């Protein structure tokens, strides 16, 4: 295995991504090292948001990667591969698992997992990558300010062993990472697009302060989201340029 070659468990950390970043400044960790914590005092989500998780209830971990063969222009494939690995695990347990572009994992219209990819670039090359992952496993109550959370237990009614879940997830992630490094990247793109949340359906979105109705059609060559509008025009959106309206 690459991912899961070394797993470090902690009772509490500020953030697994923050800790992994600090480690990389002083230590050359083996590729695929996993930093896992039962609790985060300042968990990090996308767009500077905080990731909430009840102590010991969910999976909170970061993976250290050195994807030197992935060019800067293709770095979004890392996000795709990680998203697919988590989806592979969840699809064996839950129905209607989708990927909300770029890398949130949904079950129907509720968020069950989030991913935060932080790349360190030097000389035009990705020197290291920290893939932070949070998956709601056993938590049943969330803060009112969180819009649409869900967990495996809320859907199945069953408690799951987080350590067993982690082992299974790491196997799926390892397979997807090897596919990224040595396999068919076109297949990664095709499978990712096939799981896109809201793809092929008309829904409201917001961009540049304006609300419009659109249909997600796919992903561009640069990883942008392609949305068809009601006037039959197509627009491409980079991360943070478009909001989903629920």
Tab-separated table of C-alpha atoms in Angstrom:
chain	number	residue	atom	x	y	z
A	1	UNK	CA	0.000	0.000	0.000
A	2	UNK	CA	0.939	3.620	-0.522
A	3	UNK	CA	-1.962	5.222	1.339
A	4	UNK	CA	-2.083	3.653	4.788
A	5	UNK	CA	1.558	2.562	4.796
A	6	UNK	CA	1.843	4.293	8.178
A	7	UNK	CA	-1.110	5.327	10.357
A	8	UNK	CA	-0.650	7.633	13.328
A	9	UNK	CA	-3.524	7.911	15.807
A	10	UNK	CA	-4.078	10.870	18.138
A	11	UNK	CA	-6.753	11.567	20.713
A	12	UNK	CA	-6.984	15.272	19.880
A	13	UNK	CA	-5.323	17.679	17.462
A	14	UNK	CA	-5.979	21.255	16.419
A	15	UNK	CA	-6.435	19.968	12.878
A	16	UNK	CA	-5.022	16.902	11.158
A	17	UNK	CA	-4.099	19.044	8.140
A	18	UNK	CA	-2.373	21.620	10.331
A	19	UNK	CA	-0.459	18.913	12.194
A	20	UNK	CA	0.549	17.197	8.948
A	21	UNK	CA	1.789	20.515	7.567
A	22	UNK	CA	3.848	21.143	10.688
A	23	UNK	CA	5.357	17.648	10.478
A	24	UNK	CA	6.398	18.161	6.862
A	25	UNK	CA	8.410	21.231	7.851
A	26	UNK	CA	10.681	19.178	10.092
A	27	UNK	CA	10.336	15.540	9.028
A	28	UNK	CA	10.293	13.647	5.752
A	29	UNK	CA	7.295	11.416	6.292
A	30	UNK	CA	6.684	8.313	4.206
A	31	UNK	CA	4.262	8.814	1.336
A	32	UNK	CA	0.814	7.636	2.269
A	33	UNK	CA	1.253	8.425	5.974
A	34	UNK	CA	-2.147	8.945	7.608
A	35	UNK	CA	-2.640	11.330	10.529
A	36	UNK	CA	-5.883	10.376	12.306
A	37	UNK	CA	-7.507	12.114	15.277
A	38	UNK	CA	-10.577	11.349	17.381
A	39	UNK	CA	-11.204	15.066	17.848
A	40	UNK	CA	-10.146	18.394	16.320
A	41	UNK	CA	-10.193	21.634	18.283
A	42	UNK	CA	-10.042	23.695	15.078
A	43	UNK	CA	-10.995	21.424	12.208
A	44	UNK	CA	-10.580	22.970	8.767
A	45	UNK	CA	-13.166	22.899	5.992
A	46	UNK	CA	-13.401	24.441	2.550
A	47	UNK	CA	-13.389	28.235	2.100
A	48	UNK	CA	-12.067	28.783	5.614
A	49	UNK	CA	-15.058	27.069	7.212
A	50	UNK	CA	-14.759	25.032	10.388
A	51	UNK	CA	-15.332	21.274	10.261
A	52	UNK	CA	-17.435	20.153	13.221
A	53	UNK	CA	-17.147	16.652	14.637
A	54	UNK	CA	-18.167	15.137	17.954
A	55	UNK	CA	-15.317	13.499	19.889
A	56	UNK	CA	-14.757	9.903	18.796
A	57	UNK	CA	-17.843	9.714	16.607
A	58	UNK	CA	-16.430	10.244	13.131
A	59	UNK	CA	-13.361	9.843	10.962
A	60	UNK	CA	-10.955	12.783	10.840
A	61	UNK	CA	-7.704	12.155	9.014
A	62	UNK	CA	-5.134	13.599	6.635
A	63	UNK	CA	-3.031	11.781	4.069
A	64	UNK	CA	0.445	12.933	3.046
A	65	UNK	CA	1.217	12.425	-0.636
A	66	UNK	CA	4.068	13.256	-3.007
A	67	UNK	CA	2.344	13.223	-6.422
A	68	UNK	CA	5.334	14.444	-8.460
A	69	UNK	CA	3.939	12.903	-11.654
A	70	UNK	CA	0.812	15.069	-11.428
A	71	UNK	CA	1.355	18.411	-13.170
A	72	UNK	CA	0.023	21.663	-11.789
A	73	UNK	CA	-2.429	21.811	-14.697
A	74	UNK	CA	-3.776	18.404	-13.666
A	75	UNK	CA	-3.802	18.846	-9.897
A	76	UNK	CA	-7.604	18.649	-9.804
A	77	UNK	CA	-7.214	14.930	-10.580
A	78	UNK	CA	-5.958	14.476	-7.012
A	79	UNK	CA	-9.266	15.812	-5.719
A	80	UNK	CA	-11.164	13.593	-8.148
A	81	UNK	CA	-9.263	10.465	-7.088
A	82	UNK	CA	-9.760	11.148	-3.367
A	83	UNK	CA	-13.469	11.890	-3.909
A	84	UNK	CA	-13.897	8.634	-5.800
A	85	UNK	CA	-12.094	6.615	-3.127
A	86	UNK	CA	-14.476	7.839	-0.433
A	87	UNK	CA	-17.457	7.327	-2.731
A	88	UNK	CA	-16.310	3.750	-3.451
A	89	UNK	CA	-16.491	2.989	0.283
A	90	UNK	CA	-19.824	4.703	0.888
A	91	UNK	CA	-21.516	3.199	-2.159
A	92	UNK	CA	-21.027	-0.235	-0.607
A	93	UNK	CA	-23.176	0.873	2.338
A	94	UNK	CA	-25.446	3.721	1.282
A	95	UNK	CA	-27.665	4.561	-1.712
A	96	UNK	CA	-27.514	7.685	-3.833
A	97	UNK	CA	-23.960	8.776	-3.014
A	98	UNK	CA	-22.897	11.756	-5.123
A	99	UNK	CA	-19.935	14.117	-5.384
A	100	UNK	CA	-20.807	17.784	-5.056
A	101	UNK	CA	-18.186	19.582	-7.125
A	102	UNK	CA	-15.402	19.923	-6.360
A	103	UNK	CA	-15.099	17.440	-3.493
A	104	UNK	CA	-17.950	17.258	-0.994
A	105	UNK	CA	-19.644	13.888	-0.692
A	106	UNK	CA	-23.433	13.865	-0.524
A	107	UNK	CA	-26.119	11.293	0.145
A	108	UNK	CA	-29.208	12.571	-1.624
A	109	UNK	CA	-29.183	16.267	-0.599
A	110	UNK	CA	-27.174	15.954	2.612
A	111	UNK	CA	-23.429	16.230	3.199
A	112	UNK	CA	-21.720	13.193	4.703
A	113	UNK	CA	-18.059	13.935	3.967
A	114	UNK	CA	-15.752	16.787	3.072
A	115	UNK	CA	-12.263	16.988	1.620
A	116	UNK	CA	-9.659	19.718	1.919
A	117	UNK	CA	-6.699	19.401	-0.464
A	118	UNK	CA	-3.653	21.549	0.342
A	119	UNK	CA	-0.768	21.385	-2.132
A	120	UNK	CA	2.740	22.676	-1.559
A	121	UNK	CA	4.236	23.851	-4.851
A	122	UNK	CA	7.901	24.502	-5.584
A	123	UNK	CA	9.454	25.233	-8.933
A	124	UNK	CA	6.244	24.542	-10.808
A	125	UNK	CA	5.945	21.065	-9.264
A	126	UNK	CA	3.688	19.708	-6.553
A	127	UNK	CA	6.208	19.002	-3.820
A	128	UNK	CA	3.678	17.554	-1.381
A	129	UNK	CA	-0.046	17.219	-0.933
A	130	UNK	CA	-2.080	16.978	2.249
A	131	UNK	CA	-5.532	15.512	1.704
A	132	UNK	CA	-7.689	16.219	4.742
A	133	UNK	CA	-10.845	14.130	5.037
A	134	UNK	CA	-13.796	14.240	7.403
A	135	UNK	CA	-16.499	11.572	7.226
A	136	UNK	CA	-19.570	11.539	9.450
A	137	UNK	CA	-19.882	8.015	10.808
A	138	UNK	CA	-21.764	7.840	14.122
A	139	UNK	CA	-22.682	11.436	14.973
A	140	UNK	CA	-26.426	12.088	15.178
A	141	UNK	CA	-26.668	15.695	16.389
A	142	UNK	CA	-25.033	18.679	14.723
A	143	UNK	CA	-24.990	22.398	15.433
A	144	UNK	CA	-28.005	24.273	14.005
A	145	UNK	CA	-25.696	26.440	11.886
A	146	UNK	CA	-24.587	23.484	9.782
A	147	UNK	CA	-27.015	23.455	6.832
A	148	UNK	CA	-27.411	19.822	5.774
A	149	UNK	CA	-25.251	17.285	7.646
A	150	UNK	CA	-25.890	13.553	7.711
A	151	UNK	CA	-23.996	10.512	8.974
A	152	UNK	CA	-23.891	6.817	8.207
A	153	UNK	CA	-25.699	6.045	11.468
A	154	UNK	CA	-28.460	8.558	10.729
A	155	UNK	CA	-29.145	6.728	7.461
A	156	UNK	CA	-28.615	3.094	8.445
A	157	UNK	CA	-29.545	3.274	12.129
A	158	UNK	CA	-26.432	1.240	12.915
A	159	UNK	CA	-23.273	2.088	14.856
A	160	UNK	CA	-20.052	1.499	12.929
A	161	UNK	CA	-16.520	0.793	14.173
A	162	UNK	CA	-14.525	3.804	12.994
A	163	UNK	CA	-11.221	1.896	12.936
A	164	UNK	CA	-12.668	-0.778	10.677
A	165	UNK	CA	-14.198	1.911	8.450
A	166	UNK	CA	-10.829	3.675	8.240
A	167	UNK	CA	-9.049	0.513	7.129
A	168	UNK	CA	-11.606	-0.098	4.390
A	169	UNK	CA	-11.566	3.517	3.221
A	170	UNK	CA	-7.777	3.579	3.016
A	171	UNK	CA	-7.867	0.511	0.755
A	172	UNK	CA	-10.246	2.258	-1.634
A	173	UNK	CA	-8.205	5.476	-1.524
A	174	UNK	CA	-4.988	3.558	-2.180
A	175	UNK	CA	-6.527	1.920	-5.251
A	176	UNK	CA	-7.678	5.279	-6.602
A	177	UNK	CA	-4.320	6.945	-5.920
A	178	UNK	CA	-2.506	4.188	-7.803
A	179	UNK	CA	-4.977	4.631	-10.638
A	180	UNK	CA	-4.070	8.324	-10.652
A	181	UNK	CA	-0.329	7.622	-10.732
A	182	UNK	CA	-0.213	4.618	-13.035
A	183	UNK	CA	-3.642	4.091	-14.558
A	184	UNK	CA	-6.182	5.689	-16.826
A	185	UNK	CA	-6.906	9.279	-15.823
A	186	UNK	CA	-9.646	9.543	-18.433
A	187	UNK	CA	-11.477	6.815	-16.535
A	188	UNK	CA	-11.091	8.803	-13.302
A	189	UNK	CA	-12.684	11.808	-14.995
A	190	UNK	CA	-15.524	9.743	-16.487
A	191	UNK	CA	-16.366	8.053	-13.188
A	192	UNK	CA	-16.162	11.348	-11.321
A	193	UNK	CA	-18.529	13.042	-13.775
A	194	UNK	CA	-20.931	10.091	-13.552
A	195	UNK	CA	-21.265	10.737	-9.793
A	196	UNK	CA	-21.659	14.522	-9.945
A	197	UNK	CA	-24.391	15.845	-7.693
A	198	UNK	CA	-27.207	17.515	-9.693
A	199	UNK	CA	-25.695	16.546	-13.057
A	200	UNK	CA	-28.282	16.517	-15.843
A	201	UNK	CA	-30.896	18.299	-13.712
A	202	UNK	CA	-32.123	21.885	-13.678
A	203	UNK	CA	-31.402	23.691	-10.396
A	204	UNK	CA	-30.796	27.273	-9.194
A	205	UNK	CA	-27.264	28.621	-8.776
A	206	UNK	CA	-25.689	31.943	-7.870
A	207	UNK	CA	-22.714	33.545	-9.602
A	208	UNK	CA	-21.501	37.154	-9.374
A	209	UNK	CA	-24.526	37.977	-7.225
A	210	UNK	CA	-27.030	36.755	-9.811
A	211	UNK	CA	-29.298	33.728	-9.463
A	212	UNK	CA	-29.856	31.599	-12.536
A	213	UNK	CA	-31.215	28.183	-13.415
A	214	UNK	CA	-28.697	25.766	-14.839
A	215	UNK	CA	-27.816	22.162	-15.569
A	216	UNK	CA	-24.413	20.684	-14.716
A	217	UNK	CA	-22.974	19.128	-17.857
A	218	UNK	CA	-19.501	18.048	-16.766
A	219	UNK	CA	-15.951	19.149	-16.008
A	220	UNK	CA	-13.651	21.125	-18.296
A	221	UNK	CA	-10.070	20.185	-19.185
A	222	UNK	CA	-8.921	22.446	-16.349
A	223	UNK	CA	-11.309	21.011	-13.757
A	224	UNK	CA	-13.860	23.819	-13.915
A	225	UNK	CA	-17.566	23.096	-13.575
A	226	UNK	CA	-19.549	23.372	-16.822
A	227	UNK	CA	-23.141	24.560	-16.433
A	228	UNK	CA	-25.676	24.991	-19.216
A	229	UNK	CA	-28.064	27.914	-18.757
A	230	UNK	CA	-31.675	28.210	-19.868
A	231	UNK	CA	-30.655	30.312	-22.896
A	232	UNK	CA	-28.610	27.292	-24.112
A	233	UNK	CA	-25.306	29.008	-23.317
A	234	UNK	CA	-22.542	27.275	-21.357
A	235	UNK	CA	-20.426	28.755	-18.569
A	236	UNK	CA	-17.351	27.424	-16.792
A	237	UNK	CA	-16.847	28.123	-13.113
A	238	UNK	CA	-13.721	27.756	-11.019
A	239	UNK	CA	-13.805	26.987	-7.310
A	240	UNK	CA	-15.692	29.619	-5.271
A	241	UNK	CA	-17.164	31.233	-8.410
A	242	UNK	CA	-20.569	29.545	-8.178
A	243	UNK	CA	-22.860	28.661	-5.274
A	244	UNK	CA	-25.439	25.898	-5.166
A	245	UNK	CA	-28.843	27.127	-3.959
A	246	UNK	CA	-30.758	24.543	-1.940
